[in-house]
PDB file of C-alpha atoms in Angstrom:
ATOM      1  CA  MET A   1      16.749  14.761  -9.972  1.00  0.00           C
ATOM      2  CA  ARG A   2      19.627  12.374 -10.523  1.00  0.00           C
ATOM      3  CA  ASP A   3      19.174   9.994 -13.477  1.00  0.00           C
ATOM      4  CA  LEU A   4      18.811   6.309 -12.638  1.00  0.00           C
ATOM      5  CA  SER A   5      20.873   3.603 -14.275  1.00  0.00           C
ATOM      6  CA  PRO A   6      18.846   0.627 -15.567  1.00  0.00           C
ATOM      7  CA  ASP A   7      20.317  -1.647 -12.876  1.00  0.00           C
ATOM      8  CA  LEU A   8      19.505   0.800 -10.101  1.00  0.00           C
ATOM      9  CA  ALA A   9      15.995   1.394 -11.450  1.00  0.00           C
ATOM     10  CA  LEU A  10      15.268  -2.341 -11.461  1.00  0.00           C
ATOM     11  CA  ALA A  11      16.789  -2.836  -8.004  1.00  0.00           C
ATOM     12  CA  GLN A  12      14.696  -0.019  -6.533  1.00  0.00           C
ATOM     13  CA  ALA A  13      11.603  -1.339  -8.336  1.00  0.00           C
ATOM     14  CA  ALA A  14      12.136  -4.783  -6.760  1.00  0.00           C
ATOM     15  CA  LEU A  15      12.450  -3.148  -3.345  1.00  0.00           C
ATOM     16  CA  ALA A  16       9.297  -1.098  -4.020  1.00  0.00           C
ATOM     17  CA  ILE A  17       7.401  -4.285  -4.887  1.00  0.00           C
ATOM     18  CA  GLU A  18       8.327  -5.795  -1.520  1.00  0.00           C
ATOM     19  CA  LEU A  19       7.337  -2.581   0.270  1.00  0.00           C
ATOM     20  CA  ARG A  20       3.965  -2.569  -1.491  1.00  0.00           C
ATOM     21  CA  ALA A  21       3.474  -6.251  -0.612  1.00  0.00           C
ATOM     22  CA  GLY A  22       3.928  -5.346   3.036  1.00  0.00           C
ATOM     23  CA  ARG A  23       1.508  -2.445   2.866  1.00  0.00           C
ATOM     24  CA  ASP A  24      -1.065  -4.690   1.185  1.00  0.00           C
ATOM     25  CA  LYS A  25      -0.666  -7.434   3.788  1.00  0.00           C
ATOM     26  CA  ALA A  26      -0.845  -5.046   6.744  1.00  0.00           C
ATOM     27  CA  ASN A  27      -3.792  -3.152   5.217  1.00  0.00           C
ATOM     28  CA  MET A  28      -2.491   0.124   6.688  1.00  0.00           C
ATOM     29  CA  GLY A  29      -2.767   3.668   5.404  1.00  0.00           C
ATOM     30  CA  LEU A  30       0.211   5.608   4.096  1.00  0.00           C
ATOM     31  CA  GLN A  31       0.247   8.006   7.041  1.00  0.00           C
ATOM     32  CA  GLU A  32       0.085   5.162   9.563  1.00  0.00           C
ATOM     33  CA  LEU A  33       2.978   3.337   7.909  1.00  0.00           C
ATOM     34  CA  ALA A  34       5.003   6.533   7.716  1.00  0.00           C
ATOM     35  CA  SER A  35       4.617   7.018  11.457  1.00  0.00           C
ATOM     36  CA  GLN A  36       5.801   3.467  12.087  1.00  0.00           C
ATOM     37  CA  VAL A  37       9.114   4.103  10.296  1.00  0.00           C
ATOM     38  CA  TYR A  38       9.447   7.675  11.630  1.00  0.00           C
ATOM     39  CA  TRP A  39       9.473   9.393   8.236  1.00  0.00           C
ATOM     40  CA  SER A  40       7.197  11.632   6.197  1.00  0.00           C
ATOM     41  CA  LYS A  41       4.204  10.451   4.185  1.00  0.00           C
ATOM     42  CA  ALA A  42       5.601  12.058   1.009  1.00  0.00           C
ATOM     43  CA  THR A  43       8.929  10.249   1.347  1.00  0.00           C
ATOM     44  CA  VAL A  44       7.236   6.905   2.004  1.00  0.00           C
ATOM     45  CA  SER A  45       5.173   7.456  -1.144  1.00  0.00           C
ATOM     46  CA  ARG A  46       8.423   7.856  -3.102  1.00  0.00           C
ATOM     47  CA  TRP A  47       9.677   4.555  -1.687  1.00  0.00           C
ATOM     48  CA  LEU A  48       6.530   2.782  -2.869  1.00  0.00           C
ATOM     49  CA  ASN A  49       6.925   4.289  -6.365  1.00  0.00           C
ATOM     50  CA  GLY A  50      10.574   3.225  -6.644  1.00  0.00           C
ATOM     51  CA  GLN A  51      11.761   6.850  -6.695  1.00  0.00           C
ATOM     52  CA  ALA A  52      13.788   6.669  -3.478  1.00  0.00           C
ATOM     53  CA  MET A  53      15.084   4.164  -0.938  1.00  0.00           C
ATOM     54  CA  PRO A  54      14.595   3.873   2.815  1.00  0.00           C
ATOM     55  CA  THR A  55      17.547   3.247   5.104  1.00  0.00           C
ATOM     56  CA  GLU A  56      18.260  -0.358   5.979  1.00  0.00           C
ATOM     57  CA  LYS A  57      16.796   0.197   9.450  1.00  0.00           C
ATOM     58  CA  GLN A  58      13.617   1.665   7.971  1.00  0.00           C
ATOM     59  CA  ALA A  59      13.297  -1.221   5.503  1.00  0.00           C
ATOM     60  CA  ARG A  60      13.616  -3.770   8.298  1.00  0.00           C
ATOM     61  CA  GLN A  61      11.154  -1.843  10.459  1.00  0.00           C
ATOM     62  CA  TRP A  62       8.703  -1.801   7.544  1.00  0.00           C
ATOM     63  CA  ALA A  63       8.881  -5.594   7.162  1.00  0.00           C
ATOM     64  CA  GLU A  64       8.476  -6.141  10.905  1.00  0.00           C
ATOM     65  CA  THR A  65       5.495  -3.776  11.062  1.00  0.00           C
ATOM     66  CA  CYS A  66       3.767  -5.318   8.033  1.00  0.00           C
ATOM     67  CA  GLY A  67       4.525  -8.936   8.921  1.00  0.00           C
ATOM     68  CA  THR A  68       6.557  -9.728   5.789  1.00  0.00           C
ATOM     69  CA  ASP A  69       9.887 -11.572   5.644  1.00  0.00           C
ATOM     70  CA  VAL A  70      12.623  -9.407   7.165  1.00  0.00           C
ATOM     71  CA  PRO A  71      15.569 -11.287   5.523  1.00  0.00           C
ATOM     72  CA  THR A  72      13.952 -10.882   2.091  1.00  0.00           C
ATOM     73  CA  MET A  73      13.521  -7.156   2.663  1.00  0.00           C
ATOM     74  CA  ALA A  74      17.115  -6.848   3.875  1.00  0.00           C
ATOM     75  CA  ARG A  75      18.408  -8.733   0.834  1.00  0.00           C
ATOM     76  CA  LEU A  76      16.499  -6.538  -1.625  1.00  0.00           C
ATOM     77  CA  TRP A  77      17.669  -3.415   0.175  1.00  0.00           C
ATOM     78  CA  GLN A  78      21.293  -4.598   0.081  1.00  0.00           C
ATOM     79  CA  GLN A  79      21.070  -5.355  -3.633  1.00  0.00           C
ATOM     80  CA  ALA A  80      19.726  -1.870  -4.345  1.00  0.00           C
ATOM     81  CA  GLN A  81      22.386  -0.325  -2.130  1.00  0.00           C
ATOM     82  CA  GLU A  82      25.196  -2.217  -3.875  1.00  0.00           C
ATOM     83  CA  VAL A  83      24.000  -0.921  -7.236  1.00  0.00           C
ATOM     84  CA  GLN A  84      23.467   2.600  -5.927  1.00  0.00           C
ATOM     85  CA  GLU A  85      26.990   3.078  -4.536  1.00  0.00           C
ATOM     86  CA  PRO A  86      28.957   2.681  -7.803  1.00  0.00           C
ATOM     87  CA  VAL A  87      26.304   4.680  -9.651  1.00  0.00           C
ATOM     88  CA  ALA A  88      26.672   7.545  -7.194  1.00  0.00           C
ATOM     89  CA  ALA A  89      30.470   7.436  -7.459  1.00  0.00           C
ATOM     90  CA  ALA A  90      30.338   7.579 -11.256  1.00  0.00           C
ATOM     91  CA  ALA A  91      27.619  10.235 -11.470  1.00  0.00           C
ATOM     92  CA  PRO A  92      28.491  12.952 -14.044  1.00  0.00           C
ATOM     93  CA  GLY A  93      28.980  16.582 -13.015  1.00  0.00           C
ATOM     94  CA  PRO A  94      26.486  19.320 -13.869  1.00  0.00           C
ATOM     95  CA  SER A  95      28.165  20.030 -17.196  1.00  0.00           C
ATOM     96  CA  ARG A  96      27.844  16.459 -18.459  1.00  0.00           C
ATOM     97  CA  ARG A  97      24.930  15.577 -20.731  1.00  0.00           C
ATOM     98  CA  ARG A  98      22.174  13.554 -19.068  1.00  0.00           C
ATOM     99  CA  VAL A  99      21.405  10.024 -20.176  1.00  0.00           C
ATOM    100  CA  ARG A 100      17.980   9.353 -21.600  1.00  0.00           C
ATOM    101  CA  LEU A 101      15.659   8.929 -18.624  1.00  0.00           C
ATOM    102  CA  TRP A 102      12.260   8.191 -20.142  1.00  0.00           C
ATOM    103  CA  PRO A 103      12.944   4.557 -21.180  1.00  0.00           C
ATOM    104  CA  ILE A 104      14.137   3.788 -17.656  1.00  0.00           C
ATOM    105  CA  LEU A 105      11.154   5.456 -16.008  1.00  0.00           C
ATOM    106  CA  VAL A 106       8.766   3.615 -18.304  1.00  0.00           C
ATOM    107  CA  GLY A 107      10.414   0.323 -17.354  1.00  0.00           C
ATOM    108  CA  VAL A 108      10.138   1.121 -13.659  1.00  0.00           C
ATOM    109  CA  ALA A 109       6.478   2.105 -14.087  1.00  0.00           C
ATOM    110  CA  VAL A 110       5.720  -1.186 -15.834  1.00  0.00           C
ATOM    111  CA  VAL A 111       7.381  -3.244 -13.107  1.00  0.00           C
ATOM    112  CA  VAL A 112       5.759  -1.348 -10.249  1.00  0.00           C
ATOM    113  CA  GLY A 113       2.385  -1.276 -12.025  1.00  0.00           C
ATOM    114  CA  ALA A 114       2.503  -5.031 -12.515  1.00  0.00           C
ATOM    115  CA  ALA A 115       3.260  -5.453  -8.832  1.00  0.00           C
ATOM    116  CA  VAL A 116       0.300  -3.287  -7.840  1.00  0.00           C
ATOM    117  CA  LEU A 117      -2.021  -5.313 -10.053  1.00  0.00           C
ATOM    118  CA  TRP A 118      -0.703  -8.591  -8.647  1.00  0.00           C
ATOM    119  CA  PHE A 119      -1.118  -7.572  -5.026  1.00  0.00           C
ATOM    120  CA  SER A 120      -4.647  -6.237  -5.633  1.00  0.00           C
ATOM    121  CA  ARG A 121      -5.897  -9.379  -7.381  1.00  0.00           C
ATOM    122  CA  ASP A 122      -8.946 -11.104  -5.897  1.00  0.00           C
ATOM    123  CA  ASP A 123      -7.941 -14.554  -7.193  1.00  0.00           C
ATOM    124  CA  ARG A 124      -4.545 -14.796  -5.484  1.00  0.00           C
ATOM    125  CA  PRO A 125      -4.037 -17.593  -2.923  1.00  0.00           C
ATOM    126  CA  PRO A 126      -5.482 -17.105   0.567  1.00  0.00           C
ATOM    127  CA  CYS A 127      -3.161 -15.599   3.137  1.00  0.00           C
ATOM    128  CA  ALA A 128      -1.468 -17.642   5.823  1.00  0.00           C
ATOM    129  CA  LEU A 129      -3.125 -15.882   8.775  1.00  0.00           C
ATOM    130  CA  ASP A 130      -4.940 -18.124  11.244  1.00  0.00           C
ATOM    131  CA  HIS A 131      -7.760 -15.590  11.375  1.00  0.00           C
ATOM    132  CA  PRO A 132      -8.099 -13.666   8.088  1.00  0.00           C
ATOM    133  CA  ILE A 133     -11.227 -11.894   9.372  1.00  0.00           C
ATOM    134  CA  SER A 134     -11.250  -9.533  12.353  1.00  0.00           C
ATOM    135  CA  LEU A 135     -14.567  -9.574  14.189  1.00  0.00           C
ATOM    136  CA  HIS A 136     -15.188  -6.734  16.654  1.00  0.00           C
ATOM    137  CA  VAL A 137     -17.761  -7.777  19.251  1.00  0.00           C
ATOM    138  CA  PRO A 138     -19.081  -5.435  21.977  1.00  0.00           C
ATOM    139  CA  PRO A 139     -18.621  -6.923  25.462  1.00  0.00           C
ATOM    140  CA  GLN A 140     -22.242  -6.171  26.408  1.00  0.00           C
ATOM    141  CA  SER A 141     -25.502  -5.149  24.740  1.00  0.00           C
ATOM    142  CA  GLY A 142     -29.246  -5.436  24.913  1.00  0.00           C
ATOM    143  CA  GLU A 143     -31.317  -7.621  22.609  1.00  0.00           C
ATOM    144  CA  ARG A 144     -29.999  -5.726  19.561  1.00  0.00           C
ATOM    145  CA  MET A 145     -26.302  -5.866  18.822  1.00  0.00           C
ATOM    146  CA  SER A 146     -23.971  -4.934  15.967  1.00  0.00           C
ATOM    147  CA  VAL A 147     -20.577  -6.443  15.162  1.00  0.00           C
ATOM    148  CA  THR A 148     -17.992  -5.280  12.641  1.00  0.00           C
ATOM    149  CA  ALA A 149     -16.189  -7.711  10.341  1.00  0.00           C
ATOM    150  CA  GLU A 150     -12.962  -6.578   8.650  1.00  0.00           C
ATOM    151  CA  ILE A 151     -11.287  -8.603   5.887  1.00  0.00           C
ATOM    152  CA  ARG A 152      -7.534  -8.760   6.479  1.00  0.00           C
ATOM    153  CA  CYS A 153      -6.409 -10.720   3.396  1.00  0.00           C
ATOM    154  CA  ALA A 154      -7.620 -12.652   0.349  1.00  0.00           C
ATOM    155  CA  LEU A 155     -10.370 -15.218   0.975  1.00  0.00           C
ATOM    156  CA  PRO A 156     -11.459 -18.128  -1.254  1.00  0.00           C
ATOM    157  CA  ALA A 157     -14.375 -17.030  -3.396  1.00  0.00           C
ATOM    158  CA  ASP A 158     -15.973 -20.506  -3.347  1.00  0.00           C
ATOM    159  CA  ARG A 159     -16.827 -20.379   0.371  1.00  0.00           C
ATOM    160  CA  ARG A 160     -19.511 -18.524   2.333  1.00  0.00           C
ATOM    161  CA  TYR A 161     -18.831 -16.640   5.559  1.00  0.00           C
ATOM    162  CA  PHE A 162     -21.217 -16.458   8.526  1.00  0.00           C
ATOM    163  CA  VAL A 163     -21.148 -14.935  11.999  1.00  0.00           C
ATOM    164  CA  VAL A 164     -22.208 -17.572  14.516  1.00  0.00           C
ATOM    165  CA  GLU A 165     -23.099 -17.328  18.174  1.00  0.00           C
ATOM    166  CA  GLU A 166     -22.051 -20.251  20.341  1.00  0.00           C
ATOM    167  CA  VAL A 167     -23.898 -20.572  23.637  1.00  0.00           C
ATOM    168  CA  PRO A 168     -21.892 -23.002  25.797  1.00  0.00           C
ATOM    169  CA  ASN A 169     -24.730 -24.305  28.003  1.00  0.00           C
ATOM    170  CA  VAL A 170     -28.178 -23.994  26.492  1.00  0.00           C
ATOM    171  CA  ASP A 171     -29.987 -26.160  29.063  1.00  0.00           C
ATOM    172  CA  VAL A 172     -28.779 -26.247  32.661  1.00  0.00           C
ATOM    173  CA  ARG A 173     -30.406 -29.665  33.099  1.00  0.00           C
ATOM    174  CA  ASN A 174     -28.683 -31.038  30.037  1.00  0.00           C
ATOM    175  CA  PRO A 175     -25.648 -28.810  29.328  1.00  0.00           C
ATOM    176  CA  HIS A 176     -24.571 -28.748  25.703  1.00  0.00           C
ATOM    177  CA  PRO A 177     -23.470 -26.058  23.256  1.00  0.00           C
ATOM    178  CA  ALA A 178     -25.694 -24.690  20.525  1.00  0.00           C
ATOM    179  CA  PHE A 179     -24.738 -22.635  17.509  1.00  0.00           C
ATOM    180  CA  TYR A 180     -26.850 -19.840  16.038  1.00  0.00           C
ATOM    181  CA  VAL A 181     -26.289 -18.395  12.576  1.00  0.00           C
ATOM    182  CA  LYS A 182     -26.646 -14.655  13.123  1.00  0.00           C
ATOM    183  CA  ALA A 183     -25.471 -12.938   9.917  1.00  0.00           C
ATOM    184  CA  GLN A 184     -23.625 -13.462   6.644  1.00  0.00           C
ATOM    185  CA  VAL A 185     -20.439 -11.593   5.717  1.00  0.00           C
ATOM    186  CA  SER A 186     -21.066 -10.835   2.051  1.00  0.00           C
ATOM    187  CA  GLU A 187     -18.288  -8.305   1.348  1.00  0.00           C
ATOM    188  CA  VAL A 188     -15.001 -10.270   1.286  1.00  0.00           C
ATOM    189  CA  ARG A 189     -12.608  -7.934  -0.545  1.00  0.00           C
ATOM    190  CA  ILE A 190      -9.347  -7.173   1.221  1.00  0.00           C
ATOM    191  CA  GLY A 191      -9.792  -4.175   3.470  1.00  0.00           C
ATOM    192  CA  ALA A 192     -13.603  -4.328   3.345  1.00  0.00           C
ATOM    193  CA  SER A 193     -15.474  -3.612   6.559  1.00  0.00           C
ATOM    194  CA  SER A 194     -19.078  -4.655   7.222  1.00  0.00           C
ATOM    195  CA  VAL A 195     -21.333  -3.715  10.137  1.00  0.00           C
ATOM    196  CA  LEU A 196     -23.739  -6.583  10.830  1.00  0.00           C
ATOM    197  CA  SER A 197     -26.833  -6.172  12.994  1.00  0.00           C
ATOM    198  CA  MET A 198     -28.444  -9.021  14.870  1.00  0.00           C
ATOM    199  CA  ILE A 199     -31.119  -9.752  17.477  1.00  0.00           C
ATOM    200  CA  LEU A 200     -30.268 -11.777  20.593  1.00  0.00           C
ATOM    201  CA  LYS A 201     -33.176 -13.851  21.878  1.00  0.00           C
ATOM    202  CA  GLU A 202     -31.468 -15.573  24.789  1.00  0.00           C
ATOM    203  CA  PRO A 203     -32.147 -14.516  28.406  1.00  0.00           C
ATOM    204  CA  VAL A 204     -30.350 -11.625  30.081  1.00  0.00           C
ATOM    205  CA  THR A 205     -26.938 -12.583  31.619  1.00  0.00           C
ATOM    206  CA  THR A 206     -26.325 -15.191  28.897  1.00  0.00           C
ATOM    207  CA  ARG A 207     -22.615 -15.250  28.028  1.00  0.00           C
ATOM    208  CA  ALA A 208     -21.808 -16.415  24.500  1.00  0.00           C
ATOM    209  CA  LYS A 209     -19.021 -16.631  21.950  1.00  0.00           C
ATOM    210  CA  PHE A 210     -19.161 -14.919  18.560  1.00  0.00           C
ATOM    211  CA  TYR A 211     -16.894 -15.715  15.620  1.00  0.00           C
ATOM    212  CA  VAL A 212     -16.909 -16.133  11.838  1.00  0.00           C
ATOM    213  CA  ILE A 213     -16.987 -19.519  10.150  1.00  0.00           C
ATOM    214  CA  SER A 214     -16.714 -20.400   6.474  1.00  0.00           C
ATOM    215  CA  VAL A 215     -18.388 -23.313   4.713  1.00  0.00           C
ATOM    216  CA  ASP A 216     -18.324 -24.727   1.209  1.00  0.00           C
ATOM    217  CA  GLU A 217     -21.459 -25.265  -0.898  1.00  0.00           C
ATOM    218  CA  ALA A 218     -22.385 -28.494   0.898  1.00  0.00           C
ATOM    219  CA  GLY A 219     -21.880 -26.834   4.263  1.00  0.00           C
ATOM    220  CA  GLU A 220     -24.114 -23.939   3.258  1.00  0.00           C
ATOM    221  CA  ARG A 221     -26.875 -26.396   2.331  1.00  0.00           C
ATOM    222  CA  ALA A 222     -26.418 -28.134   5.681  1.00  0.00           C
ATOM    223  CA  LEU A 223     -26.828 -24.817   7.488  1.00  0.00           C
ATOM    224  CA  GLU A 224     -30.112 -24.199   5.675  1.00  0.00           C
ATOM    225  CA  GLU A 225     -31.450 -27.736   6.175  1.00  0.00           C
ATOM    226  CA  ASN A 226     -30.561 -28.194   9.862  1.00  0.00           C
ATOM    227  CA  ARG A 227     -31.635 -24.897  11.365  1.00  0.00           C
ATOM    228  CA  VAL A 228     -34.185 -25.117  14.141  1.00  0.00           C
ATOM    229  CA  ILE A 229     -35.616 -22.423  16.432  1.00  0.00           C
ATOM    230  CA  ASP A 230     -33.787 -19.112  16.003  1.00  0.00           C
ATOM    231  CA  ASN A 231     -31.398 -20.695  13.476  1.00  0.00           C
ATOM    232  CA  GLY A 232     -30.018 -22.967  16.201  1.00  0.00           C
ATOM    233  CA  LEU A 233     -27.708 -25.908  15.451  1.00  0.00           C
ATOM    234  CA  LEU A 234     -26.342 -28.631  17.709  1.00  0.00           C
ATOM    235  CA  ASP A 235     -23.265 -28.985  15.495  1.00  0.00           C
ATOM    236  CA  LEU A 236     -21.645 -26.976  12.750  1.00  0.00           C
ATOM    237  CA  PRO A 237     -21.447 -28.614   9.300  1.00  0.00           C
ATOM    238  CA  GLU A 238     -18.498 -30.839   8.526  1.00  0.00           C
ATOM    239  CA  GLY A 239     -15.675 -28.859   6.941  1.00  0.00           C
ATOM    240  CA  SER A 240     -16.542 -25.605   8.729  1.00  0.00           C
ATOM    241  CA  ARG A 241     -13.504 -23.392   9.272  1.00  0.00           C
ATOM    242  CA  GLN A 242     -13.113 -20.775  11.973  1.00  0.00           C
ATOM    243  CA  GLU A 243     -12.070 -17.546  10.226  1.00  0.00           C
ATOM    244  CA  SER A 244     -11.903 -15.104  13.159  1.00  0.00           C
ATOM    245  CA  ALA A 245     -10.853 -15.070  16.772  1.00  0.00           C
ATOM    246  CA  VAL A 246     -13.549 -15.587  19.411  1.00  0.00           C
ATOM    247  CA  GLY A 247     -15.217 -12.549  20.941  1.00  0.00           C
ATOM    248  CA  TRP A 248     -17.168 -12.995  24.178  1.00  0.00           C
ATOM    249  CA  HIS A 249     -20.394 -11.100  24.782  1.00  0.00           C
ATOM    250  CA  VAL A 250     -22.930 -10.819  27.604  1.00  0.00           C
ATOM    251  CA  LYS A 251     -26.548  -9.934  27.049  1.00  0.00           C
ATOM    252  CA  ALA A 252     -26.881  -7.375  29.822  1.00  0.00           C
ATOM    253  CA  TRP A 253     -30.381  -5.981  29.311  1.00  0.00           C
ATOM    254  CA  GLU A 254     -33.498  -6.356  27.218  1.00  0.00           C
TER     255      GLU A 254
END
């Protein structure tokens, strides 16, 4: 394997950090990402470890797939490429003595390791997604139903997360929405997936919305204090935030 110059090692490490940031944000497996950029899983693993570089097209495709900043990825790739070209031109022949490689590899490992730790931290700022939780709701069920909640990015640890059911018109004589607290999402690590079971007590043919909300400590107390029959609420607590897209569901049978 060709020895890396310190400048090239650092440039490739910076590119690897951005690649890892994208993988973390997209929450995708190595094989899935490799298929997106039309390359092998082993080669993609070398990119993430700073041992090799993708092409510019592959780097841009990676950023687009993962939802990270394409210009930033292109800039880091260009910087690594600019360092790589003169290094390749000046590479010694087989008879020349190799430079010491271990200090460079240790430096790269430290940089990449620090990046991995940073992007796996639980206390980093919340992500910028409108809906950081994916809630998978079946379109129909009987009185027993399960939904799956998947955490897409870092969530504030000081809030609590609940699946609510919103029934648009509870009383045909006096139409108004009601909200029912159905389950709590307790596992909020990035990439975590929770299957939540619930019982639906409304009549057959009722069409309702399901989504995840988050509340602070005061909001959690309000949920406990204001629940009525079947955990029903006329209004959600002040400061509630919608954390997932809405999934519609019909109770089709008992």
